[in-house]
Short mmCIF file of C-alpha atoms in Angstrom, two decimals:
data_model
loop_
_atom_site.label_atom_id
_atom_site.label_comp_id
_atom_site.label_asym_id
_atom_site.label_seq_id
_atom_site.Cartn_x
_atom_site.Cartn_y
_atom_site.Cartn_z
CA MET O 15 -19.77 -94.69 -51.11
CA THR O 16 -20.92 -93.89 -54.52
CA ASP O 17 -19.85 -94.72 -58.35
CA SER O 18 -19.20 -91.38 -60.42
CA PRO O 19 -18.76 -92.54 -63.90
CA VAL O 20 -18.77 -90.10 -66.75
CA VAL O 21 -21.31 -91.14 -69.36
CA THR O 22 -20.63 -90.26 -72.95
CA ALA O 23 -23.38 -89.59 -75.51
CA ARG O 24 -21.62 -91.07 -78.44
CA SER O 25 -24.08 -89.74 -80.91
CA THR O 26 -23.68 -86.09 -79.55
CA GLY O 27 -20.34 -86.11 -78.39
CA SER O 28 -21.29 -84.98 -74.97
CA ASP O 29 -20.47 -85.91 -71.56
CA LEU O 30 -22.86 -86.58 -68.55
CA HIS O 31 -21.40 -87.07 -64.97
CA LEU O 32 -23.88 -89.11 -62.83
CA GLU O 33 -23.29 -90.10 -59.22
CA LEU O 34 -25.05 -93.55 -58.77
CA PRO O 35 -25.78 -94.78 -55.14
CA ALA O 36 -23.83 -98.02 -54.44
CA THR O 37 -26.59 -99.67 -52.71
CA GLY O 38 -30.18 -100.50 -54.11
CA GLY O 39 -31.24 -101.59 -57.63
CA ARG O 40 -29.48 -100.13 -60.88
CA ARG O 41 -32.71 -98.81 -62.21
CA ALA O 42 -33.41 -96.86 -59.10
CA ALA O 43 -30.13 -95.69 -58.57
CA LEU O 44 -29.97 -94.37 -62.19
CA MET O 45 -33.36 -92.57 -61.60
CA THR O 46 -32.32 -91.05 -58.28
CA ALA O 47 -28.99 -89.74 -60.02
CA LEU O 48 -30.91 -87.93 -62.74
CA ARG O 49 -33.82 -86.70 -60.53
CA GLU O 50 -30.81 -84.93 -58.53
CA ALA O 51 -28.86 -83.84 -61.70
CA ILE O 52 -32.30 -82.13 -62.71
CA ARG O 53 -33.35 -80.94 -59.37
CA SER O 54 -30.17 -79.26 -58.60
CA GLY O 55 -30.11 -77.55 -61.88
CA ARG O 56 -27.12 -79.27 -63.19
CA LEU O 57 -29.10 -80.58 -66.23
CA ALA O 58 -31.06 -77.66 -67.52
CA PRO O 59 -34.37 -77.85 -69.27
CA GLY O 60 -33.93 -78.90 -72.98
CA THR O 61 -30.70 -80.68 -72.13
CA ARG O 62 -30.17 -83.74 -74.41
CA LEU O 63 -29.46 -87.00 -72.66
CA PRO O 64 -27.25 -89.77 -74.07
CA PRO O 65 -29.17 -92.49 -75.95
CA TYR O 66 -30.04 -95.46 -73.02
CA ARG O 67 -27.93 -97.56 -75.37
CA SER O 68 -24.76 -95.58 -74.76
CA LEU O 69 -25.55 -94.98 -71.29
CA ALA O 70 -26.25 -98.51 -70.46
CA THR O 71 -22.82 -99.50 -72.01
CA ASP O 72 -21.07 -96.74 -70.15
CA LEU O 73 -22.47 -97.66 -66.92
CA GLY O 74 -22.13 -101.40 -67.14
CA ILE O 75 -25.74 -102.09 -66.94
CA ALA O 76 -28.59 -103.99 -68.96
CA ARG O 77 -30.26 -101.78 -71.92
CA ASN O 78 -33.52 -102.43 -70.49
CA THR O 79 -32.55 -101.49 -67.33
CA ALA O 80 -31.51 -97.78 -68.69
CA ALA O 81 -34.59 -97.82 -70.99
CA ASP O 82 -37.15 -98.57 -68.03
CA ALA O 83 -35.30 -95.60 -66.21
CA TYR O 84 -35.81 -93.30 -68.81
CA ALA O 85 -39.39 -94.36 -69.51
CA GLU O 86 -40.37 -93.97 -66.06
CA LEU O 87 -38.68 -90.54 -65.63
CA VAL O 88 -40.55 -89.54 -68.83
CA ALA O 89 -44.00 -90.80 -67.38
CA GLU O 90 -43.29 -88.66 -64.22
CA GLY O 91 -42.40 -85.58 -66.22
CA TRP O 92 -38.77 -85.20 -65.66
CA LEU O 93 -38.02 -85.95 -69.23
CA THR O 94 -39.41 -85.85 -72.67
CA ALA O 95 -39.00 -88.35 -75.44
CA ARG O 96 -39.87 -87.70 -78.86
CA GLN O 97 -39.09 -89.84 -82.12
CA GLY O 98 -36.02 -88.73 -83.87
CA SER O 99 -35.13 -86.18 -81.33
CA GLY O 100 -33.98 -88.34 -78.46
CA THR O 101 -34.50 -87.85 -74.76
CA THR O 102 -34.29 -84.34 -73.25
CA VAL O 103 -34.99 -82.76 -69.80
CA ALA O 104 -38.44 -81.54 -69.49
CA GLU O 105 -39.02 -77.93 -69.67
CA ARG O 106 -41.09 -77.74 -66.62
CA ALA O 107 -38.86 -79.86 -64.64
CA GLU O 108 -37.37 -76.86 -62.69
CA PRO O 109 -34.59 -77.27 -59.85
CA ALA O 110 -35.64 -76.77 -56.61
CA GLY O 111 -33.71 -73.51 -55.91
CA PRO O 112 -30.91 -71.37 -57.40
CA VAL O 113 -27.34 -72.58 -56.56
CA ARG O 114 -26.07 -70.20 -53.98
CA SER O 115 -22.64 -68.49 -54.97
CA ARG O 116 -19.96 -68.02 -52.27
CA ARG O 117 -18.76 -64.99 -54.28
CA PRO O 118 -20.02 -61.60 -52.44
CA SER O 119 -22.69 -59.79 -54.18
CA VAL O 120 -21.24 -57.55 -56.98
CA PRO O 121 -22.13 -53.90 -56.61
CA PRO O 122 -24.35 -52.32 -59.20
CA ARG O 123 -22.68 -50.53 -62.07
CA PRO O 124 -22.83 -46.84 -61.63
CA ALA O 125 -25.03 -44.66 -63.64
CA HIS O 126 -21.85 -42.41 -64.93
CA ASP O 127 -18.53 -43.85 -64.70
CA LEU O 128 -15.60 -41.12 -65.03
CA ARG O 129 -13.18 -43.34 -63.09
CA GLN O 130 -9.62 -43.34 -64.59
CA GLY O 131 -7.55 -46.28 -65.76
CA GLN O 132 -9.04 -47.53 -68.90
CA PRO O 133 -9.16 -46.76 -72.74
CA ASP O 134 -12.58 -46.75 -74.73
CA ALA O 135 -13.46 -50.19 -74.56
CA ALA O 136 -15.71 -49.70 -77.82
CA SER O 137 -12.98 -48.40 -79.84
CA PHE O 138 -10.70 -51.68 -79.75
CA PRO O 139 -10.17 -52.16 -83.45
CA ARG O 140 -11.51 -55.32 -83.84
CA THR O 141 -11.49 -55.63 -87.53
CA ALA O 142 -7.89 -54.72 -87.71
CA TRP O 143 -6.80 -57.04 -84.91
CA LEU O 144 -8.68 -59.76 -86.38
CA ALA O 145 -7.08 -59.47 -89.57
CA ALA O 146 -3.45 -59.12 -88.17
CA GLY O 147 -4.29 -62.42 -86.08
CA ARG O 148 -5.26 -64.28 -89.43
CA ARG O 149 -1.95 -63.12 -91.03
CA ALA O 150 0.00 -64.09 -87.92
CA LEU O 151 -1.46 -67.29 -87.43
CA THR O 152 -0.79 -68.15 -91.39
CA ALA O 153 2.79 -67.28 -90.83
CA ALA O 154 3.51 -68.46 -87.32
CA PRO O 155 6.24 -71.40 -87.67
CA ASN O 156 5.25 -74.67 -85.92
CA GLU O 157 7.35 -74.05 -82.91
CA ALA O 158 5.13 -70.92 -81.88
CA PHE O 159 2.53 -73.50 -80.55
CA GLY O 160 4.64 -75.11 -78.16
CA PRO O 161 5.90 -74.01 -74.83
CA GLY O 162 6.65 -70.16 -74.98
CA ASP O 163 9.76 -68.43 -74.72
CA PRO O 164 9.80 -66.17 -71.36
CA GLN O 165 11.69 -63.38 -72.90
CA GLY O 166 8.67 -63.27 -75.48
CA ARG O 167 8.33 -64.03 -79.21
CA ARG O 168 11.33 -62.28 -81.18
CA GLU O 169 8.73 -61.08 -83.93
CA LEU O 170 7.22 -58.93 -81.17
CA ARG O 171 10.50 -57.73 -79.60
CA THR O 172 11.94 -56.83 -83.17
CA VAL O 173 8.84 -55.02 -83.82
CA LEU O 174 8.88 -53.31 -80.38
CA ALA O 175 12.48 -52.05 -80.71
CA ASP O 176 11.80 -50.39 -83.99
CA TYR O 177 8.44 -48.58 -82.89
CA LEU O 178 9.80 -47.52 -79.48
CA ALA O 179 12.73 -46.06 -81.14
CA ARG O 180 10.61 -44.34 -83.66
CA ALA O 181 7.71 -43.49 -81.41
CA ARG O 182 9.41 -42.74 -77.90
CA GLY O 183 12.98 -42.14 -78.36
CA VAL O 184 14.11 -45.54 -76.71
CA ARG O 185 17.54 -46.98 -77.54
CA THR O 186 17.52 -50.73 -77.34
CA ASP O 187 17.65 -54.02 -79.65
CA PRO O 188 15.27 -56.81 -79.32
CA ASP O 189 17.70 -58.94 -76.94
CA ARG O 190 16.83 -56.23 -74.13
CA ILE O 191 13.44 -56.84 -74.37
CA VAL O 192 11.47 -58.76 -72.03
CA ILE O 193 7.66 -59.21 -72.83
CA CYS O 194 5.39 -59.40 -69.87
CA SER O 195 1.69 -59.15 -68.95
CA GLY O 196 1.62 -55.60 -67.83
CA PHE O 197 3.27 -53.17 -65.49
CA ALA O 198 2.15 -54.81 -62.24
CA HIS O 199 3.81 -58.06 -63.75
CA ALA O 200 6.98 -56.00 -64.42
CA LEU O 201 6.74 -54.89 -60.76
CA ARG O 202 6.48 -58.27 -59.50
CA LEU O 203 9.50 -59.59 -61.64
CA LEU O 204 11.86 -56.79 -60.43
CA PHE O 205 10.91 -56.55 -56.87
CA ASP O 206 8.85 -59.66 -55.70
CA GLY O 207 9.95 -62.96 -54.04
CA ALA O 208 13.43 -64.40 -52.77
CA GLY O 209 14.92 -63.80 -56.05
CA ALA O 210 14.02 -60.03 -56.55
CA VAL O 211 16.27 -58.31 -59.17
CA LEU O 212 16.04 -55.23 -57.38
CA PRO O 213 16.45 -54.50 -53.48
CA GLY O 214 14.42 -52.03 -51.56
CA PRO O 215 13.63 -49.30 -50.47
CA LEU O 216 12.37 -47.82 -53.76
CA ALA O 217 11.46 -43.91 -54.34
CA VAL O 218 8.39 -43.04 -55.76
CA GLU O 219 6.36 -39.81 -56.84
CA GLY O 220 4.21 -38.58 -53.95
CA TYR O 221 1.18 -39.39 -55.71
CA GLY O 222 0.58 -42.39 -57.65
CA LEU O 223 -1.54 -45.66 -57.41
CA ALA O 224 -2.17 -47.16 -54.22
CA PHE O 225 -2.35 -50.75 -55.94
CA HIS O 226 1.41 -50.32 -57.10
CA ARG O 227 2.22 -49.37 -53.58
CA SER O 228 0.56 -52.40 -51.93
CA LEU O 229 2.01 -54.83 -54.35
CA LEU O 230 5.37 -53.45 -53.38
CA ALA O 231 4.65 -53.76 -49.70
CA ARG O 232 3.43 -57.33 -49.91
CA ALA O 233 6.95 -57.81 -51.63
CA GLY O 234 8.55 -56.28 -48.48
CA VAL O 235 9.68 -53.28 -50.31
CA PRO O 236 9.34 -49.78 -48.67
CA THR O 237 8.64 -47.07 -50.64
CA VAL O 238 9.86 -43.55 -50.13
CA PRO O 239 7.96 -40.57 -51.59
CA LEU O 240 9.42 -37.80 -53.37
CA SER O 241 7.29 -34.40 -53.32
CA LEU O 242 5.94 -33.01 -56.58
CA ASP O 243 5.47 -29.63 -58.12
CA GLU O 244 4.77 -28.04 -61.62
CA ASP O 245 7.99 -29.29 -62.59
CA GLY O 246 7.19 -32.97 -61.64
CA ALA O 247 8.93 -35.07 -58.99
CA ARG O 248 11.67 -33.17 -56.81
CA VAL O 249 14.54 -35.77 -57.88
CA ARG O 250 17.36 -33.71 -55.70
CA GLU O 251 15.30 -35.16 -52.64
CA LEU O 252 17.12 -38.56 -53.58
CA ALA O 253 20.37 -37.37 -52.17
CA ALA O 254 18.53 -37.25 -48.59
CA HIS O 255 18.04 -41.08 -48.85
CA PRO O 256 21.31 -42.94 -49.63
CA ALA O 257 19.71 -46.43 -48.94
CA VAL O 258 17.77 -45.78 -52.05
CA ARG O 259 19.00 -47.45 -55.14
CA ALA O 260 16.09 -47.18 -57.43
CA VAL O 261 13.41 -44.53 -58.27
CA LEU O 262 9.87 -45.09 -60.07
CA LEU O 263 8.73 -42.33 -62.35
CA THR O 264 6.09 -41.41 -64.78
CA PRO O 265 8.01 -38.76 -66.39
CA ALA O 266 6.05 -38.19 -69.69
CA HIS O 267 2.94 -37.44 -67.83
CA GLN O 268 2.99 -37.48 -64.02
CA PHE O 269 0.35 -39.87 -62.81
CA PRO O 270 -2.13 -38.60 -61.80
CA THR O 271 -1.42 -34.72 -61.15
CA GLY O 272 -0.26 -34.31 -64.91
CA GLY O 273 2.61 -32.65 -66.52
CA PRO O 274 5.95 -33.89 -67.87
CA LEU O 275 9.29 -34.07 -65.90
CA HIS O 276 11.07 -30.97 -66.36
CA ALA O 277 14.23 -31.57 -68.78
CA ALA O 278 16.60 -30.56 -66.14
CA ARG O 279 15.19 -32.99 -63.57
CA ARG O 280 15.25 -35.74 -66.08
CA SER O 281 19.04 -35.06 -66.47
CA ALA O 282 19.43 -34.78 -62.76
CA VAL O 283 17.55 -38.19 -62.30
CA VAL O 284 20.00 -39.82 -64.72
CA ASP O 285 23.06 -38.07 -63.29
CA TRP O 286 22.00 -39.36 -59.55
CA ALA O 287 21.63 -43.22 -60.98
CA ARG O 288 25.20 -42.81 -62.47
CA GLY O 289 26.54 -41.32 -59.38
CA SER O 290 25.00 -43.73 -57.01
CA ALA O 291 25.07 -46.96 -59.30
CA GLY O 292 21.15 -46.87 -59.08
CA LEU O 293 18.25 -47.40 -61.61
CA VAL O 294 15.36 -45.27 -62.89
CA LEU O 295 12.32 -47.06 -63.62
CA GLU O 296 10.23 -45.40 -66.37
CA ASP O 297 6.46 -45.99 -66.23
CA ASP O 298 5.30 -44.89 -69.60
CA TYR O 299 1.85 -45.56 -69.24
CA ASP O 300 0.25 -43.20 -71.89
CA GLY O 301 3.14 -41.96 -73.83
CA GLU O 302 1.37 -42.12 -76.94
CA PHE O 303 -1.37 -39.64 -76.00
CA ARG O 304 -0.47 -36.05 -76.45
CA TYR O 305 -2.65 -33.26 -77.53
CA ASP O 306 -1.29 -29.57 -77.08
CA ARG O 307 2.45 -30.21 -77.04
CA GLN O 308 5.09 -32.09 -78.65
CA PRO O 309 5.84 -35.48 -77.62
CA VAL O 310 8.30 -35.97 -74.63
CA GLY O 311 10.81 -38.54 -75.48
CA ALA O 312 11.61 -41.40 -72.99
CA VAL O 313 14.30 -40.71 -70.21
CA GLN O 314 15.58 -44.34 -71.27
CA GLY O 315 17.12 -42.37 -74.53
CA LEU O 316 19.71 -40.41 -72.10
CA ASP O 317 20.98 -43.69 -70.53
CA PRO O 318 19.92 -47.38 -71.43
CA ASP O 319 22.20 -48.54 -69.02
CA ARG O 320 20.68 -46.80 -66.11
CA VAL O 321 16.99 -46.81 -67.08
CA VAL O 322 14.33 -49.48 -67.31
CA TYR O 323 11.69 -48.80 -69.75
CA LEU O 324 8.12 -50.13 -68.85
CA GLY O 325 5.42 -49.92 -71.33
CA SER O 326 2.08 -51.82 -72.03
CA ALA O 327 -0.86 -51.90 -74.34
CA SER O 328 -3.18 -51.43 -71.54
CA LYS O 329 -3.96 -47.69 -72.32
CA SER O 330 -3.26 -48.02 -75.94
CA LEU O 331 -5.45 -50.76 -77.02
CA THR O 332 -7.04 -52.59 -74.03
CA PRO O 333 -6.23 -53.76 -70.47
CA ALA O 334 -7.65 -57.38 -71.56
CA LEU O 335 -4.92 -58.05 -73.98
CA ARG O 336 -2.35 -58.52 -70.82
CA LEU O 337 0.77 -57.54 -72.91
CA GLY O 338 3.52 -55.05 -71.64
CA TRP O 339 7.29 -54.99 -72.15
CA MET O 340 10.31 -54.31 -70.28
CA VAL O 341 13.49 -52.63 -71.85
CA LEU O 342 15.90 -53.41 -69.58
CA PRO O 343 19.90 -52.78 -69.19
CA GLU O 344 21.76 -55.59 -70.76
CA HIS O 345 23.15 -56.61 -67.21
CA LEU O 346 19.58 -57.26 -65.88
CA VAL O 347 18.04 -59.21 -69.14
CA ASP O 348 19.21 -62.67 -67.49
CA ARG O 349 18.16 -61.88 -63.93
CA VAL O 350 14.71 -61.08 -64.89
CA LEU O 351 14.25 -64.11 -67.10
CA ALA O 352 15.55 -66.30 -64.10
CA VAL O 353 12.70 -64.82 -62.05
CA LYS O 354 10.33 -65.39 -64.93
CA GLY O 355 11.20 -69.28 -65.28
CA GLU O 356 11.90 -71.51 -68.25
CA ARG O 357 8.45 -71.13 -69.76
CA GLU O 358 6.24 -68.34 -70.60
CA GLY O 359 3.34 -68.51 -68.22
CA TRP O 360 1.63 -65.14 -68.37
CA ALA O 361 1.55 -63.67 -72.00
CA SER O 362 -0.10 -65.51 -74.94
CA ALA O 363 2.53 -66.23 -77.57
CA LEU O 364 -0.52 -65.99 -80.38
CA ASP O 365 -1.38 -62.48 -78.94
CA GLN O 366 2.36 -61.55 -79.08
CA LEU O 367 2.19 -62.65 -82.80
CA THR O 368 -0.87 -60.67 -83.56
CA LEU O 369 0.45 -57.42 -81.92
CA ALA O 370 3.59 -57.75 -83.81
CA ASP O 371 2.13 -57.80 -87.15
CA PHE O 372 -0.49 -55.04 -86.06
CA ILE O 373 2.46 -52.94 -85.05
CA ASP O 374 4.53 -53.88 -88.22
CA ALA O 375 1.45 -53.56 -90.81
CA GLY O 376 0.64 -49.89 -89.59
CA GLY O 377 -2.59 -50.92 -87.69
CA TYR O 378 -1.18 -49.60 -84.42
CA ASP O 379 -0.25 -46.26 -85.59
CA ARG O 380 -3.42 -45.70 -87.41
CA HIS O 381 -5.44 -46.53 -84.30
CA LEU O 382 -3.24 -44.32 -82.28
CA ARG O 383 -3.99 -41.34 -84.43
CA ARG O 384 -7.68 -42.11 -84.41
CA MET O 385 -7.65 -42.45 -80.54
CA ARG O 386 -5.86 -39.21 -80.27
CA ARG O 387 -8.65 -37.38 -82.12
CA ARG O 388 -11.22 -39.01 -80.22
CA TYR O 389 -9.60 -38.60 -76.71
CA ARG O 390 -8.77 -34.72 -77.42
CA ASP O 391 -12.65 -34.26 -78.33
CA ARG O 392 -13.27 -35.92 -75.22
CA ARG O 393 -11.29 -33.72 -73.20
CA ASP O 394 -12.11 -30.50 -74.72
CA GLN O 395 -15.87 -31.59 -73.88
CA LEU O 396 -14.88 -31.67 -70.33
CA VAL O 397 -13.12 -28.65 -70.41
CA ALA O 398 -16.06 -26.59 -72.24
CA ALA O 399 -18.56 -28.10 -69.31
CA LEU O 400 -16.31 -26.92 -66.68
CA GLU O 401 -16.14 -23.42 -68.32
CA GLN O 402 -19.54 -23.33 -68.69
CA ARG O 403 -21.04 -24.60 -65.56
CA ALA O 404 -18.14 -24.49 -62.98
CA PRO O 405 -15.66 -21.75 -64.44
CA HIS O 406 -14.27 -21.50 -60.71
CA ILE O 407 -12.94 -25.12 -60.68
CA GLY O 408 -9.37 -25.37 -61.82
CA VAL O 409 -8.44 -28.21 -64.42
CA SER O 410 -4.73 -29.61 -64.77
CA GLY O 411 -3.10 -32.60 -66.50
CA ILE O 412 -5.03 -32.04 -69.82
CA SER O 413 -2.24 -31.48 -72.33
CA ALA O 414 -1.80 -35.38 -72.33
CA GLY O 415 -3.26 -38.76 -71.12
CA LEU O 416 -6.92 -39.99 -70.36
CA HIS O 417 -7.70 -38.03 -67.45
CA ALA O 418 -7.63 -34.65 -65.78
CA VAL O 419 -7.40 -33.61 -62.44
CA LEU O 420 -10.01 -30.88 -61.20
CA ARG O 421 -8.80 -28.75 -58.21
CA LEU O 422 -11.59 -28.38 -55.38
CA PRO O 423 -11.64 -25.84 -52.56
CA PRO O 424 -9.91 -26.97 -49.35
CA GLY O 425 -12.00 -29.36 -47.19
CA THR O 426 -14.59 -30.34 -49.97
CA GLU O 427 -13.37 -33.34 -51.69
CA ARG O 428 -14.92 -35.81 -49.52
CA SER O 429 -18.20 -34.37 -49.33
CA VAL O 430 -18.05 -33.88 -53.30
CA LEU O 431 -17.55 -37.77 -53.51
CA LYS O 432 -20.32 -38.33 -51.16
CA ALA O 433 -22.46 -36.26 -53.71
CA ALA O 434 -21.23 -38.15 -56.52
CA ALA O 435 -21.96 -41.39 -55.08
CA TYR O 436 -25.53 -40.52 -54.10
CA ARG O 437 -26.01 -39.19 -57.99
CA GLY O 438 -24.77 -42.67 -59.20
CA LEU O 439 -21.31 -41.09 -60.51
CA ALA O 440 -18.27 -43.28 -60.02
CA VAL O 441 -15.27 -40.90 -59.79
CA ASP O 442 -11.80 -40.79 -57.65
CA GLY O 443 -10.73 -38.58 -54.89
CA LEU O 444 -7.07 -37.07 -55.31
CA ALA O 445 -6.44 -38.06 -51.70
CA ASP O 446 -6.69 -41.93 -52.72
CA TYR O 447 -3.32 -41.42 -54.86
CA ARG O 448 -1.38 -39.63 -52.09
CA HIS O 449 1.37 -41.55 -50.65
CA PRO O 450 0.92 -41.94 -46.74
CA LEU O 451 4.12 -41.03 -45.92
CA THR O 452 4.28 -37.52 -47.88
CA GLY O 453 4.83 -34.72 -45.67
CA GLU O 454 2.75 -31.65 -45.45
CA THR O 455 5.43 -29.38 -45.20
CA ALA O 456 7.29 -30.57 -48.55
CA MET O 457 4.01 -30.87 -50.24
CA PRO O 458 0.79 -29.92 -48.85
CA ALA O 459 -2.22 -32.25 -49.42
CA ALA O 460 -4.69 -30.69 -52.05
CA ASP O 461 -8.61 -31.54 -52.53
CA GLY O 462 -9.40 -32.78 -55.96
CA LEU O 463 -10.99 -35.32 -58.30
CA VAL O 464 -9.19 -37.45 -60.73
CA VAL O 465 -11.73 -37.54 -64.03
CA GLY O 466 -11.24 -40.07 -66.53
CA TYR O 467 -13.12 -39.15 -69.74
CA ALA O 468 -12.41 -42.24 -71.82
CA THR O 469 -14.73 -44.81 -70.17
CA PRO O 470 -18.24 -43.62 -71.08
CA PRO O 471 -19.70 -44.46 -74.39
CA ASP O 472 -20.62 -41.55 -76.44
CA HIS O 473 -24.15 -41.48 -75.96
CA ALA O 474 -23.57 -41.32 -72.17
CA TYR O 475 -20.59 -38.77 -71.73
CA PRO O 476 -22.57 -35.57 -72.05
CA ALA O 477 -24.78 -36.82 -69.08
CA ALA O 478 -21.91 -38.06 -67.07
CA LEU O 479 -20.14 -34.44 -67.48
CA ALA O 480 -23.62 -32.91 -66.46
CA ALA O 481 -23.79 -35.35 -63.35
CA LEU O 482 -19.99 -34.16 -62.72
CA CYS O 483 -20.94 -30.59 -62.70
CA ASP O 484 -23.77 -30.94 -60.78
CA VAL O 485 -21.76 -32.34 -57.71
CA LEU O 486 -19.25 -29.76 -57.73
CA PRO O 487 -19.19 -27.15 -55.04
CA SER O 488 -20.55 -23.59 -55.76
CA PRO O 489 -18.07 -20.75 -56.05
CA GLU O 490 -17.64 -19.08 -52.39
#
C-alpha cells in the first residue's frame, strides 16, 4: 500500500506526484520516491523541485525531515541546490533506460511523397487565419463559450449558405445546414448506429476510397458499385437495384479517376431519386479547384429535397481544422441532429467562428484563388515532366482537383509500386481504389497510379517528379 499525494510547489505553481512507501521512516520513504521518479525519467534533469517547506506541508511531515532528504540526495548527486535557485534534478542524474512505448514503431517518412489526400500544408494562410480568429473572439457572444449547438454556430451556417450559393450553386438556408467534423463524420451520422438516418444498401462509384467503404461496412451498410466511363458513373444501373434508396457520387470531379458527371447523367440521377423516393449524396470534395474548364455547379441545385450536399475544409484549407458541412433536405435535419446529440462533441465552436469570419471577410476566396494558381502550376510541372521523360504514359483527371491518374500498361502496376517503394517514393496504385464487387465485364480493371501533386514542398517537388519518372515502365 502506498500514499500518492500530489505535491504542489507553491512558489512555482508546479505539481509533483510522489508515491511514498507506507512502511519505513518518512525521510527514507521520501528519498526512495524521489530517486525512483528521477531514475524512471519522470523527473528530467533540470526539473525544479518544490521548496522543502512546501513539500513538507503537503506531505504532512516535519520540515527537517524534508530538508534532510533533500540534503542527502544532493550529497549523493541526485539533486543540485544553489542559493536563490532552489533545488533541481542534477544534470548527470540519468534514468536507467528509456520508457518503452506500447505503440508500434512508426515507419520512416518516404523521401518523396506523391500520395493524394491532402493540400499543401505549407500554404495554410496562418496570418489571415490568425487575424480572423482575433476578430471572431472579440465579437463572440458569451454563450459561444458554453456547450455547443450540435447544428453548428449560426454565424458559420449563415456565411456558408451565402458562399455555397454563390460559388457552388447550392440552394439552401442556414437552418438546413449541419456542421460536422468532415466527410467521414457525415457518413457516420447518416448511416452508423441504431439511429441511422438512411438505410442500406448504398450505391457507390466503382472507384473510390476504401476507407469510406470500410466505414460503411462496419456500420452494416452494404455497398453496390456503379461502373464508370468517361462521362462518370453509369447511373442508369441504379434501376437494376430496387433495394437501393441512396447513391453516393463525386459529380464535380470523380474520385479518383477524374472528370465531371455528364449533364445528362446529373439529370438522370435526380430523376431516379424523385421516382424511387431516394437520395443522392453529393461529395463535393474539391469543388473549388478547377483549372481548364468552367466550374461545374452542385447537383444539389437541381433538387434540394433529393440531394444531400457534403463538403469540408480539408482540401481547401487543411484536414487539421476538422470542419465540414452537410446541406440537408428539410425532412432530414431533425433526424441528423437526433443522431448527433444534444451538444456539439466534434467541431470546435471557436474554429467555426473563425472560419465564418475568414469567409465573410474575403480571406477564403483570396486563399482559393492563390491555391488554384499554385496547384495549376504543380499540375503543369507534372504534365511537362511526363511529356519529356514518359510520353507513352497517359494522364487523366488533370482539369481539376489535387491529383492525376497515370495510365500504365496492363500488368505493370504492382511492379511499378515495388520500384517506387525501393526508391523511397510514396504513391498510390489505382487498384487500391477499385470496389471489390465491380464486375470485369461492366468495367475492366485498369493499371495506373494516383499521383497527388499538392503534398511535396516546392524545393522537393522536382526531385519527386524525377523519382516518379524513373520508376515508370519503358515503352514497349
